[in-house]
PDB file of C-alpha atoms in Angstrom:
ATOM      1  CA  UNK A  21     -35.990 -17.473  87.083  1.00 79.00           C
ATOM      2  CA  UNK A  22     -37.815 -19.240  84.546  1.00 87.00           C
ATOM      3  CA  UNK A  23     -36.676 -22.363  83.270  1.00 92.00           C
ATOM      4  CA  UNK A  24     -38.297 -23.888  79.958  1.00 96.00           C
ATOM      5  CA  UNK A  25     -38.766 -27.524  79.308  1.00 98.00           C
ATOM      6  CA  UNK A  26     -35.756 -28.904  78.119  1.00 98.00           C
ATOM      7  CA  UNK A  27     -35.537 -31.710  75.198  1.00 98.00           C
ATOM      8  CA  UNK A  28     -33.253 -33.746  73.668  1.00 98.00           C
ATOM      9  CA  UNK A  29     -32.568 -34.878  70.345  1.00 98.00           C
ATOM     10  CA  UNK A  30     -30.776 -37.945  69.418  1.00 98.00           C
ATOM     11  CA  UNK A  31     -29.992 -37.922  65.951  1.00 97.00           C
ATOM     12  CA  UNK A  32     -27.589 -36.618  62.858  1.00 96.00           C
ATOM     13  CA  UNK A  33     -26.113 -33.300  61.784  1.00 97.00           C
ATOM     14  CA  UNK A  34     -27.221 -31.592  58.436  1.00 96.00           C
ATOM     15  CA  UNK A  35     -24.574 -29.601  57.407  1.00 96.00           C
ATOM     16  CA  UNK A  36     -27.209 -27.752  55.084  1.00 94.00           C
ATOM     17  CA  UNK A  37     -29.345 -26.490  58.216  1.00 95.00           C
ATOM     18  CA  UNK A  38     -32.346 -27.793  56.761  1.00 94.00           C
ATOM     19  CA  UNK A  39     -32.994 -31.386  58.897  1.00 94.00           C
ATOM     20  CA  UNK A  40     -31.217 -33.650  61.444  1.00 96.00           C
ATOM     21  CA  UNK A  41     -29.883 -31.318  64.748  1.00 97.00           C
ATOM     22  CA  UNK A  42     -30.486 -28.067  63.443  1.00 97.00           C
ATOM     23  CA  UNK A  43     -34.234 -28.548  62.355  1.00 97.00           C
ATOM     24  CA  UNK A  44     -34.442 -29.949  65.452  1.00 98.00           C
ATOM     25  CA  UNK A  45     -32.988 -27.032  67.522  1.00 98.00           C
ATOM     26  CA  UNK A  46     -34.649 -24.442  65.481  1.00 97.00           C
ATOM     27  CA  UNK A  47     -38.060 -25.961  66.137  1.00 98.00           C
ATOM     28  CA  UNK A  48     -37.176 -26.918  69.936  1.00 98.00           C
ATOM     29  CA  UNK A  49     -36.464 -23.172  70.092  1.00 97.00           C
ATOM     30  CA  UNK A  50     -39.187 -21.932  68.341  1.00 97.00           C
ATOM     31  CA  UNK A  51     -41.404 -23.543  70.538  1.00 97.00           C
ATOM     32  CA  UNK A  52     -40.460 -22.340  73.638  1.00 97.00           C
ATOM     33  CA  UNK A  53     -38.092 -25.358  74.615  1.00 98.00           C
ATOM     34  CA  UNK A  54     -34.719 -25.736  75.560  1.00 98.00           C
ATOM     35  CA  UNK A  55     -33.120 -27.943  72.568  1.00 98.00           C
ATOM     36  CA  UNK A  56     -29.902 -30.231  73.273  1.00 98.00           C
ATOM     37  CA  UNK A  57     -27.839 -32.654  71.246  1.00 98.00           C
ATOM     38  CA  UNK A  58     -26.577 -36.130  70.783  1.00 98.00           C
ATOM     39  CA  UNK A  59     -24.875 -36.152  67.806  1.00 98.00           C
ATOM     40  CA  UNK A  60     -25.356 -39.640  65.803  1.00 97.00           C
ATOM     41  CA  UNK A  61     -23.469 -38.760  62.714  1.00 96.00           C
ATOM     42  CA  UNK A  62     -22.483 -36.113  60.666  1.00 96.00           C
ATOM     43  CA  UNK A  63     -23.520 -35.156  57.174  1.00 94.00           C
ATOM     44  CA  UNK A  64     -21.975 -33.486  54.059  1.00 96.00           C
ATOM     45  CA  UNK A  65     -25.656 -32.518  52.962  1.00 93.00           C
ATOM     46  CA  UNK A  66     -27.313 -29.610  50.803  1.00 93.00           C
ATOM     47  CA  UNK A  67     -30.591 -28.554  49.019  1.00 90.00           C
ATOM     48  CA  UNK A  68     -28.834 -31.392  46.346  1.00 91.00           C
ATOM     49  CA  UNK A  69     -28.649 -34.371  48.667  1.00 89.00           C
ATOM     50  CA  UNK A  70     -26.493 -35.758  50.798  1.00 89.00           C
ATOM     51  CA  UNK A  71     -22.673 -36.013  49.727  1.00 93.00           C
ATOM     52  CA  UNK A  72     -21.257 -38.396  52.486  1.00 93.00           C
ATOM     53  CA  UNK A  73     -22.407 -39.449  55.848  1.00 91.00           C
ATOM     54  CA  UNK A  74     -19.801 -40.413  59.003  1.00 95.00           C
ATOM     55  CA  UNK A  75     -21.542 -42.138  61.778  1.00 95.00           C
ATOM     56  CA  UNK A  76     -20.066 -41.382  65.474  1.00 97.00           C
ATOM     57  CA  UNK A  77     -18.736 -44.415  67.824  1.00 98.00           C
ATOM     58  CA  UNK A  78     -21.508 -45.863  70.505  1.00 98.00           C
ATOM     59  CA  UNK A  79     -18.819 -44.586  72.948  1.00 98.00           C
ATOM     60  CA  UNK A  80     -19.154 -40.817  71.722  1.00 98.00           C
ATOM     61  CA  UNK A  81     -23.429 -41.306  71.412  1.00 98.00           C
ATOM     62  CA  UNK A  82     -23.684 -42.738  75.078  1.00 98.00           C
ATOM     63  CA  UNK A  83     -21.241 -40.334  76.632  1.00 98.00           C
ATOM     64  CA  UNK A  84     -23.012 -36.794  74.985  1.00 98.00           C
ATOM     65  CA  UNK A  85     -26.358 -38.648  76.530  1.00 98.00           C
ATOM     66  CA  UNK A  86     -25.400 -39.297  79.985  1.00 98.00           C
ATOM     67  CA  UNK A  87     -23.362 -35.590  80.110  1.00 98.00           C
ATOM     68  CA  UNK A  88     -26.986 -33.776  79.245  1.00 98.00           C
ATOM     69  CA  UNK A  89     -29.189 -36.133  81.059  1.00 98.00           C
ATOM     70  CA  UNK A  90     -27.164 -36.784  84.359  1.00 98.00           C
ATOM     71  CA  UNK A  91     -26.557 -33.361  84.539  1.00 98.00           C
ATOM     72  CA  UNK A  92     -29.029 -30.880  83.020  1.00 97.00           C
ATOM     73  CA  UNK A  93     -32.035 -33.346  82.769  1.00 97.00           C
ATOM     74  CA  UNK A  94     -34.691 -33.843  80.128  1.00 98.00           C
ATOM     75  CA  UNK A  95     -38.559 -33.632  79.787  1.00 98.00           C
ATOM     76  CA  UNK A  96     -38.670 -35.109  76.155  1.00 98.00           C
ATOM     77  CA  UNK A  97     -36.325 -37.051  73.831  1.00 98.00           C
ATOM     78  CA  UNK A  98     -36.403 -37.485  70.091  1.00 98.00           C
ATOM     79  CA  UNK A  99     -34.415 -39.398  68.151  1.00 98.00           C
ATOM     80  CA  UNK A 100     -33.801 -39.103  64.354  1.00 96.00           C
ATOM     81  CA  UNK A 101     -30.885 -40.669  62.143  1.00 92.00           C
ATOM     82  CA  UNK A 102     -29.864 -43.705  63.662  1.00 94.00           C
ATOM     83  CA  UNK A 103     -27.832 -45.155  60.805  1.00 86.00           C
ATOM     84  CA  UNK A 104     -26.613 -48.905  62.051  1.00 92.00           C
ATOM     85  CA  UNK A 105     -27.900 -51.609  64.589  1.00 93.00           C
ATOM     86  CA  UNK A 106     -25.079 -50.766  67.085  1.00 95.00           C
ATOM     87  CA  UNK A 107     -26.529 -47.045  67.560  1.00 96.00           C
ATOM     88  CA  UNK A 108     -29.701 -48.417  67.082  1.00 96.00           C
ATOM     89  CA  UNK A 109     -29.274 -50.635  70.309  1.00 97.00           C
ATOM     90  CA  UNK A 110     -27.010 -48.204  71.816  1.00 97.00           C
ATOM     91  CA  UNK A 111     -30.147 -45.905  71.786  1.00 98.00           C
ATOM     92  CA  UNK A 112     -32.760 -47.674  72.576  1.00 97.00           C
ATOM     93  CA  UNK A 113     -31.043 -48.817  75.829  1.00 98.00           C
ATOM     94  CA  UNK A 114     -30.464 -45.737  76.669  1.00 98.00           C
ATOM     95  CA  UNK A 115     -34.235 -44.889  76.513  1.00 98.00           C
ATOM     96  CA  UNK A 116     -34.885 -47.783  78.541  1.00 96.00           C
ATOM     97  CA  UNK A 117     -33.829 -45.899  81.160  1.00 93.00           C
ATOM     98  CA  UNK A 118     -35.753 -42.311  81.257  1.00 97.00           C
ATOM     99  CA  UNK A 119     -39.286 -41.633  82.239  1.00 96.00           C
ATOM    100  CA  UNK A 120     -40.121 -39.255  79.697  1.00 98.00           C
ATOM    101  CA  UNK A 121     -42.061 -38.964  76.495  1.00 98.00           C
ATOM    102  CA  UNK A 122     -39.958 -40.318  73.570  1.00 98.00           C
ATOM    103  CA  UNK A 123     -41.097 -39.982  69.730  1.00 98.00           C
ATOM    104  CA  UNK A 124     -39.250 -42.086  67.548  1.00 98.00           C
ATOM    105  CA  UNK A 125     -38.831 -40.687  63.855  1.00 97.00           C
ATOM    106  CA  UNK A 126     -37.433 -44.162  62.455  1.00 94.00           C
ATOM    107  CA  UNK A 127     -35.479 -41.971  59.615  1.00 85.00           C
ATOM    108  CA  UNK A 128     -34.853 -44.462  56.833  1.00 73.00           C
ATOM    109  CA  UNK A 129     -34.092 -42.280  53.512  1.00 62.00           C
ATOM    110  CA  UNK A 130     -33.285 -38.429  53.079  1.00 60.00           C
ATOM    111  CA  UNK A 131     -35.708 -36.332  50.932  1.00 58.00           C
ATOM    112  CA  UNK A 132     -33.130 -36.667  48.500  1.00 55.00           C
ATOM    113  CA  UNK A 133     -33.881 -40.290  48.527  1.00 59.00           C
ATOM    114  CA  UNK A 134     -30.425 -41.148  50.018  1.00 58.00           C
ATOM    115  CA  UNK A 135     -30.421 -44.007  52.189  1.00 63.00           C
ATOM    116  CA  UNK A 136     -29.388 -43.072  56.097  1.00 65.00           C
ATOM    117  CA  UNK A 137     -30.418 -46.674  57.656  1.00 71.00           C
ATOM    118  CA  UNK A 138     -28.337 -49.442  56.933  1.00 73.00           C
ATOM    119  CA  UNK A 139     -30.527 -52.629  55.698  1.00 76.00           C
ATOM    120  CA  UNK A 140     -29.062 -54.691  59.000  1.00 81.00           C
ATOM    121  CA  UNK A 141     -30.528 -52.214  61.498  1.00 87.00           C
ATOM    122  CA  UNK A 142     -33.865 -52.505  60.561  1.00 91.00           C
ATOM    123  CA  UNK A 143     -34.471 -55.608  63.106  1.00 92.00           C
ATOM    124  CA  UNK A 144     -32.915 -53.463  65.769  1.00 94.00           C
ATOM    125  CA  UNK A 145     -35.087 -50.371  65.335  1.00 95.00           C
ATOM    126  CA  UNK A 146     -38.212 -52.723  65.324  1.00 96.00           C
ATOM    127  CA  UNK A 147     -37.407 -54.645  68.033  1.00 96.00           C
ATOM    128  CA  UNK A 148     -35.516 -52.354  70.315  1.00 96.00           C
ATOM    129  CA  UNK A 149     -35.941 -49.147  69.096  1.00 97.00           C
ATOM    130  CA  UNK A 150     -39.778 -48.363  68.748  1.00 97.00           C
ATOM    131  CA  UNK A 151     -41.036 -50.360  71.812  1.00 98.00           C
ATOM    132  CA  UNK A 152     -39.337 -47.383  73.494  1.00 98.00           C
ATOM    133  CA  UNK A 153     -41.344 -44.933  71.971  1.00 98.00           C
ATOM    134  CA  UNK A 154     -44.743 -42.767  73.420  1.00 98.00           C
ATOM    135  CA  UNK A 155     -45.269 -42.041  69.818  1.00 98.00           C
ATOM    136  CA  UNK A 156     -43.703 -43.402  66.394  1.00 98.00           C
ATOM    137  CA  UNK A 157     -44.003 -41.036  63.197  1.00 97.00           C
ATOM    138  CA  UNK A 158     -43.163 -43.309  60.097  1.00 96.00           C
ATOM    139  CA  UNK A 159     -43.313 -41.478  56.760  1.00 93.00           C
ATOM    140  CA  UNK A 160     -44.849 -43.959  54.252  1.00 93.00           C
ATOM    141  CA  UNK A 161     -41.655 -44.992  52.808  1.00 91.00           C
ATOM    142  CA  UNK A 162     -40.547 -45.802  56.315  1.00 93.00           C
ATOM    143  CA  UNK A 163     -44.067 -47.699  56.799  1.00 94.00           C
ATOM    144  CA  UNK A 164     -42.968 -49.761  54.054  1.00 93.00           C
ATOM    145  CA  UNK A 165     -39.325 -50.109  54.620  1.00 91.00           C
ATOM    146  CA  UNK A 166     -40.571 -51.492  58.159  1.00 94.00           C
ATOM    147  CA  UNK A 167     -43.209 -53.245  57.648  1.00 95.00           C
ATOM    148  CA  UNK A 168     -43.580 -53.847  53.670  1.00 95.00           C
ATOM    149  CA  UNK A 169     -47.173 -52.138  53.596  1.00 96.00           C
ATOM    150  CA  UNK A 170     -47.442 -49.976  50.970  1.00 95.00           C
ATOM    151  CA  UNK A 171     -49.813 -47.271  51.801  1.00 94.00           C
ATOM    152  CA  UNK A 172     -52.091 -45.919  48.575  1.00 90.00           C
ATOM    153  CA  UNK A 173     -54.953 -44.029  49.736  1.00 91.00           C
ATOM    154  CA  UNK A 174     -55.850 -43.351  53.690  1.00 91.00           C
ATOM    155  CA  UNK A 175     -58.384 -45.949  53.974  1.00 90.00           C
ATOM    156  CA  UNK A 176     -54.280 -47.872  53.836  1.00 94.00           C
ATOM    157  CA  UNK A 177     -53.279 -45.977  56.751  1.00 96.00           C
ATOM    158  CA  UNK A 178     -54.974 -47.636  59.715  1.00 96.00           C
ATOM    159  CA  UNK A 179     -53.529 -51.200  58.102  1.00 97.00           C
ATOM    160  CA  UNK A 180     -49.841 -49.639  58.588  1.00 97.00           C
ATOM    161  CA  UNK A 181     -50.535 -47.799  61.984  1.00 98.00           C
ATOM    162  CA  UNK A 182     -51.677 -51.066  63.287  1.00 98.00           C
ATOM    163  CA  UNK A 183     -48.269 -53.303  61.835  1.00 98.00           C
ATOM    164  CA  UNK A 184     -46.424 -50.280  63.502  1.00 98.00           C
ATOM    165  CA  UNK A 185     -48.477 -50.468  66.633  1.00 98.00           C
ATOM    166  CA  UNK A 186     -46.951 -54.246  66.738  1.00 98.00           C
ATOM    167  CA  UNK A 187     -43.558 -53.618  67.368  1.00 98.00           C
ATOM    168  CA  UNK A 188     -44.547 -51.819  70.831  1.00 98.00           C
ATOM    169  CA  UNK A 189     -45.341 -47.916  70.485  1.00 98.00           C
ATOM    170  CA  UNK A 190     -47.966 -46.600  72.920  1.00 98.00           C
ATOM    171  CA  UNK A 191     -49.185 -44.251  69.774  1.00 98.00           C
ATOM    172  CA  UNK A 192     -48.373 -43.929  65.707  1.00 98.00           C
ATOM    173  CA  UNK A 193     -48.287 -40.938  63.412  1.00 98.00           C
ATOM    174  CA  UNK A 194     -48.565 -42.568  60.189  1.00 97.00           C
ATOM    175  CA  UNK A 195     -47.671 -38.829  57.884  1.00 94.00           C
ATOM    176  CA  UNK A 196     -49.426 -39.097  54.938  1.00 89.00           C
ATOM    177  CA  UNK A 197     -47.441 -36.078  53.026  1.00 78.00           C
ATOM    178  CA  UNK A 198     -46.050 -38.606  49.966  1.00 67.00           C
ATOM    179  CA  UNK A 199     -50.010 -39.795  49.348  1.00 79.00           C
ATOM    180  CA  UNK A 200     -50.784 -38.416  45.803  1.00 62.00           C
ATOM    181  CA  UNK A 201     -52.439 -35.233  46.025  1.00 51.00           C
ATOM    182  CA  UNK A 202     -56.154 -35.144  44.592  1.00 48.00           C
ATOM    183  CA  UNK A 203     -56.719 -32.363  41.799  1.00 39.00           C
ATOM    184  CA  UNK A 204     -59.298 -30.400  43.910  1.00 40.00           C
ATOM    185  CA  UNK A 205     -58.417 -27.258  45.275  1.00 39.00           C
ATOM    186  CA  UNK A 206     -59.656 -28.871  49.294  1.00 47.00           C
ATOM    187  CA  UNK A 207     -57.063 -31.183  49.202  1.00 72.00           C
ATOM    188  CA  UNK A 208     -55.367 -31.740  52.310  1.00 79.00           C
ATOM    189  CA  UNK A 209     -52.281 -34.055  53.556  1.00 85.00           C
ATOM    190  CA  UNK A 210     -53.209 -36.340  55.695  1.00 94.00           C
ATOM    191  CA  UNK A 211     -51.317 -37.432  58.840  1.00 96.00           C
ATOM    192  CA  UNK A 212     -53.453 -40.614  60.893  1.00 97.00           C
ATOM    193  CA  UNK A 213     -52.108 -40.808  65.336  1.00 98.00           C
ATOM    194  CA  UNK A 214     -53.682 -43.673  66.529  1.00 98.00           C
ATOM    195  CA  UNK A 215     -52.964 -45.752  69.929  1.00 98.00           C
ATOM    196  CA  UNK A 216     -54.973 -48.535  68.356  1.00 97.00           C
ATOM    197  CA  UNK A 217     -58.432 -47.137  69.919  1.00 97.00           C
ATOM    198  CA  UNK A 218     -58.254 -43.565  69.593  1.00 97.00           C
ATOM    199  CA  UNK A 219     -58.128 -41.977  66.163  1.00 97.00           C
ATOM    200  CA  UNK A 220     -57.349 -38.445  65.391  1.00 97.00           C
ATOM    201  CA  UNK A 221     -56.960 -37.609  61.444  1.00 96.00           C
ATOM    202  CA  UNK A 222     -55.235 -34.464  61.816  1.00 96.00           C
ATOM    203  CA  UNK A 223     -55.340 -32.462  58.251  1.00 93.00           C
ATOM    204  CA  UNK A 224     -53.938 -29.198  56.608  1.00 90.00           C
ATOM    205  CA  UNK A 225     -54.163 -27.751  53.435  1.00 86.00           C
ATOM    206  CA  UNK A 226     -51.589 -28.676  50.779  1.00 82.00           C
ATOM    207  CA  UNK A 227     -49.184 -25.725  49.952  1.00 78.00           C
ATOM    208  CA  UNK A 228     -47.806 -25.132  46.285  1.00 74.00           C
ATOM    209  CA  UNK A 229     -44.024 -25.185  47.159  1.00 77.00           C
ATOM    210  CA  UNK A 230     -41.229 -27.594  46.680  1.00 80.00           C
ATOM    211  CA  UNK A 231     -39.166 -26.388  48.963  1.00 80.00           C
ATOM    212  CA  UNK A 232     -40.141 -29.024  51.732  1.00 84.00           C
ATOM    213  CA  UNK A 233     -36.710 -30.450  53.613  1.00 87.00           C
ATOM    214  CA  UNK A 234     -36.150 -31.132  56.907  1.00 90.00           C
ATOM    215  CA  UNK A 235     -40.608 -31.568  57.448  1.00 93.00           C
ATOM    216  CA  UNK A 236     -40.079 -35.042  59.450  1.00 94.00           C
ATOM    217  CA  UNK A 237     -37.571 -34.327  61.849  1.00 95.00           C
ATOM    218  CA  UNK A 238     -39.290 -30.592  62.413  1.00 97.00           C
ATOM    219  CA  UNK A 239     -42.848 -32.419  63.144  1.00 97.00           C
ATOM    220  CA  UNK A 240     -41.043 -34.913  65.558  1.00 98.00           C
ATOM    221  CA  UNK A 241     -39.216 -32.241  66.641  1.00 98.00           C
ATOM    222  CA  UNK A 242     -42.202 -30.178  67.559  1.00 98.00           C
ATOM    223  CA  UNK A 243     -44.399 -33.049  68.488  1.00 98.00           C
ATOM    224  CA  UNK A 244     -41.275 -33.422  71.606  1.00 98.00           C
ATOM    225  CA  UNK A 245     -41.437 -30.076  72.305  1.00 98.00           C
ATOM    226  CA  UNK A 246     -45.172 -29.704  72.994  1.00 98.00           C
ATOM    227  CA  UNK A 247     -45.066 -32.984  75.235  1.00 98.00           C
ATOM    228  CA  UNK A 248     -42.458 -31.803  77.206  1.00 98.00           C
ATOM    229  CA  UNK A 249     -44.488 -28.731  77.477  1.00 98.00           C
ATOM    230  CA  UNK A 250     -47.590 -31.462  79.234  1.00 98.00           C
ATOM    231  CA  UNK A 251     -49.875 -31.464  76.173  1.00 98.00           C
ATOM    232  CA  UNK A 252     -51.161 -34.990  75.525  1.00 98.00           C
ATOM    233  CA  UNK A 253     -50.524 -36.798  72.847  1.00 98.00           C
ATOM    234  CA  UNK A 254     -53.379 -35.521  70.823  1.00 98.00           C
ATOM    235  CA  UNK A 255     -52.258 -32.118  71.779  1.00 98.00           C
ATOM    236  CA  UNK A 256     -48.911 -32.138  71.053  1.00 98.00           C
ATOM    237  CA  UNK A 257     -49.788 -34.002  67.623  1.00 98.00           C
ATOM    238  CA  UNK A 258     -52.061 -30.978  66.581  1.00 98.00           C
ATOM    239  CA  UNK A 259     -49.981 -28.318  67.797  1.00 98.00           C
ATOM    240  CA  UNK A 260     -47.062 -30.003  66.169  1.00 98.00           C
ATOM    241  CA  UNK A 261     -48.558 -30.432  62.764  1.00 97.00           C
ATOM    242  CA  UNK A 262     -49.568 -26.960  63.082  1.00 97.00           C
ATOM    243  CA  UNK A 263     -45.955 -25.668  63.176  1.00 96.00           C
ATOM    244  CA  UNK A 264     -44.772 -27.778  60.549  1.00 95.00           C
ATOM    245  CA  UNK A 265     -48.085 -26.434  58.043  1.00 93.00           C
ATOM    246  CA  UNK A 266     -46.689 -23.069  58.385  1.00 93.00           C
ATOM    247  CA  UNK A 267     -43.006 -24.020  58.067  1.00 92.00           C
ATOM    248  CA  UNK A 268     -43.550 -25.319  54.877  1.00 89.00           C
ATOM    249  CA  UNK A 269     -46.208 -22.581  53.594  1.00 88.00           C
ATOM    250  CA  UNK A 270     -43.733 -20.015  54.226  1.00 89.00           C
ATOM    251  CA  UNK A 271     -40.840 -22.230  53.173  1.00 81.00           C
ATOM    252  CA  UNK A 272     -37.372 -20.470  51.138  1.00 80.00           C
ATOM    253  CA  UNK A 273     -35.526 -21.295  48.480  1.00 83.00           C
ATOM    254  CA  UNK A 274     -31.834 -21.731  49.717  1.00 88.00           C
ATOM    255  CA  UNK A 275     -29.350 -23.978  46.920  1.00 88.00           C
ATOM    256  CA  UNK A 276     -30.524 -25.066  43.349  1.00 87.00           C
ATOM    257  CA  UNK A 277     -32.240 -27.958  44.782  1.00 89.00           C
ATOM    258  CA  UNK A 278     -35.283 -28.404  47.622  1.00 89.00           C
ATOM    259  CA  UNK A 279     -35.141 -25.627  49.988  1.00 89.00           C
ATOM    260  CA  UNK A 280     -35.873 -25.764  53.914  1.00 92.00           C
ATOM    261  CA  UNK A 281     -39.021 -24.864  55.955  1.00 90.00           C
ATOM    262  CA  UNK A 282     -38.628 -21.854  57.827  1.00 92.00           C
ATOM    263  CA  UNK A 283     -38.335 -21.975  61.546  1.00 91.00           C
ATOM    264  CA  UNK A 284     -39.158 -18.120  61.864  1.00 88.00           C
ATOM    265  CA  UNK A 285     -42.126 -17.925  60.237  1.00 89.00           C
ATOM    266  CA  UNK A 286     -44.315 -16.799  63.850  1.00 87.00           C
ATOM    267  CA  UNK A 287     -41.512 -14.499  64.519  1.00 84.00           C
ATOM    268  CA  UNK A 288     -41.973 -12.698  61.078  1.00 75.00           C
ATOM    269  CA  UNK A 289     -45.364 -13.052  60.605  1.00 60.00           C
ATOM    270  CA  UNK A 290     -45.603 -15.071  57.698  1.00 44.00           C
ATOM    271  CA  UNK A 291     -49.152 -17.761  56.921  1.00 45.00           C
TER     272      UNK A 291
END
């Protein structure tokens, strides 16, 4: 009987389909893994934004993590929306404990631009949270939110890999998606994983469509899945932004505001 590589995310619910848990599962599933779920909060969220957000006791967090983990076992963790110090903590001493790859998406603000990170947690995700982490993938609004460097042009992006490098991570992905695109019909976004010796600039054409929700948490998503699969880091990092290129390129309209990526767009075919 064949088993697949089972990973677990840690992180909220988007009612919507198009982030948190379900991105998540849909890419964990698309990938060949076996995706399971510790619900952090839950999320009254569409293609608009998100409406409300309900974050779940510690009690509730640490109990769905010990029942998959003492039980059915992991070979990758990710976490995503973390929303106060207490799951912050709660989280990252849970980590403590595994001996697995973890990637850390610190989620700080929804595409929307809705916070989802209360200003008091931000200590604990820097100083308990990402030392936990094989790999870190800060957007540059969470570079800055964490670290106050505001990233410009790429030549910025080795300044903020190595402030996020600080707080502990064995590697960054520093996703360079919100740099302003160039006018020229080559230009790429930009993504920069770095351990602080080895660099990789991993790069993929720029696609003319809006409709980009739920990107983050599918490249950490997919980034888990292809380390719990035994690619390195480097591997998993290319393979994962891979995925998430043709996610977005084949991308639907779904609401009046931004769409999701599509998770199926292997199984149909679509570039």
């Amino acid at each position: 009987m064949h088993i697949p590589p089972r990973v677990l995310t840690v992180a909220g619910s988007d009612s919507g389909g198009g982030a948190g848990i379900q991105a998540d599962l849909k890419t964990m599933l698309a990938l060949g893994t076996h995706g399971m779920s510790v619900v952090t909060a839950v999320t009254a969220q569409n293609s608009l934004g998100v409406q409300g957000a309900w974050e779940l006791p510690a009690e509730a967090v640490r109990a769905q993590f010990r029942s998959v983990v003492d039980d059915i076992g992991v070979q990758a963790v990710k976490t995503g929306m973390l929303s106060s110090a207490e799951l912050v903590e709660t989280v990252a001493e849970l980590l403590a404990g595994l001996r697995v790859p973890v990637v850390i998406d610190p989620v700080g603000v929804s595409k929307h631009g809705d916070a989802l990170l209360a200003a008091g947690a931000l200590d604990a995700v820097r100083g308990a949270l990402l030392p936990t982490a094989t790999v870190a993938t800060p957007n540059l609004d969470e570079v800055a939110q964490l670290t106050g460097i505001r990233v410009g042009e790429e030549a910025d992006m080795r300044r903020a890999a190595a402030a996020i490098l600080d707080f502990g991570p064995r590697w960054a992905l520093i996703k360079g998606g919100h740099l302003t695109a160039g006018d020229g019909p080559g230009d790429s976004a930009v993504d920069l994983l770095t351990d602080g010796t080895e660099e990789h600039w991993l790069r993929a054409p720029r696609h003319d469509n809006r409709h980009t929700h739920g990107t983050g948490c599918t490249l950490a998503s997919a980034l888990a899945a292809q380390l719990a699969k035994g690619d390195t880091v480097p591997q998993a990092a290319a393979a994962a932004k891979d995925y998430v290129t043709g996610a977005l390129a084949a991308g639907f309209r779904l609401g009046a505001g931004i769409g999701p990526v599509d998770h199926g767009w292997r199984t149909r075919g679509a570039h």
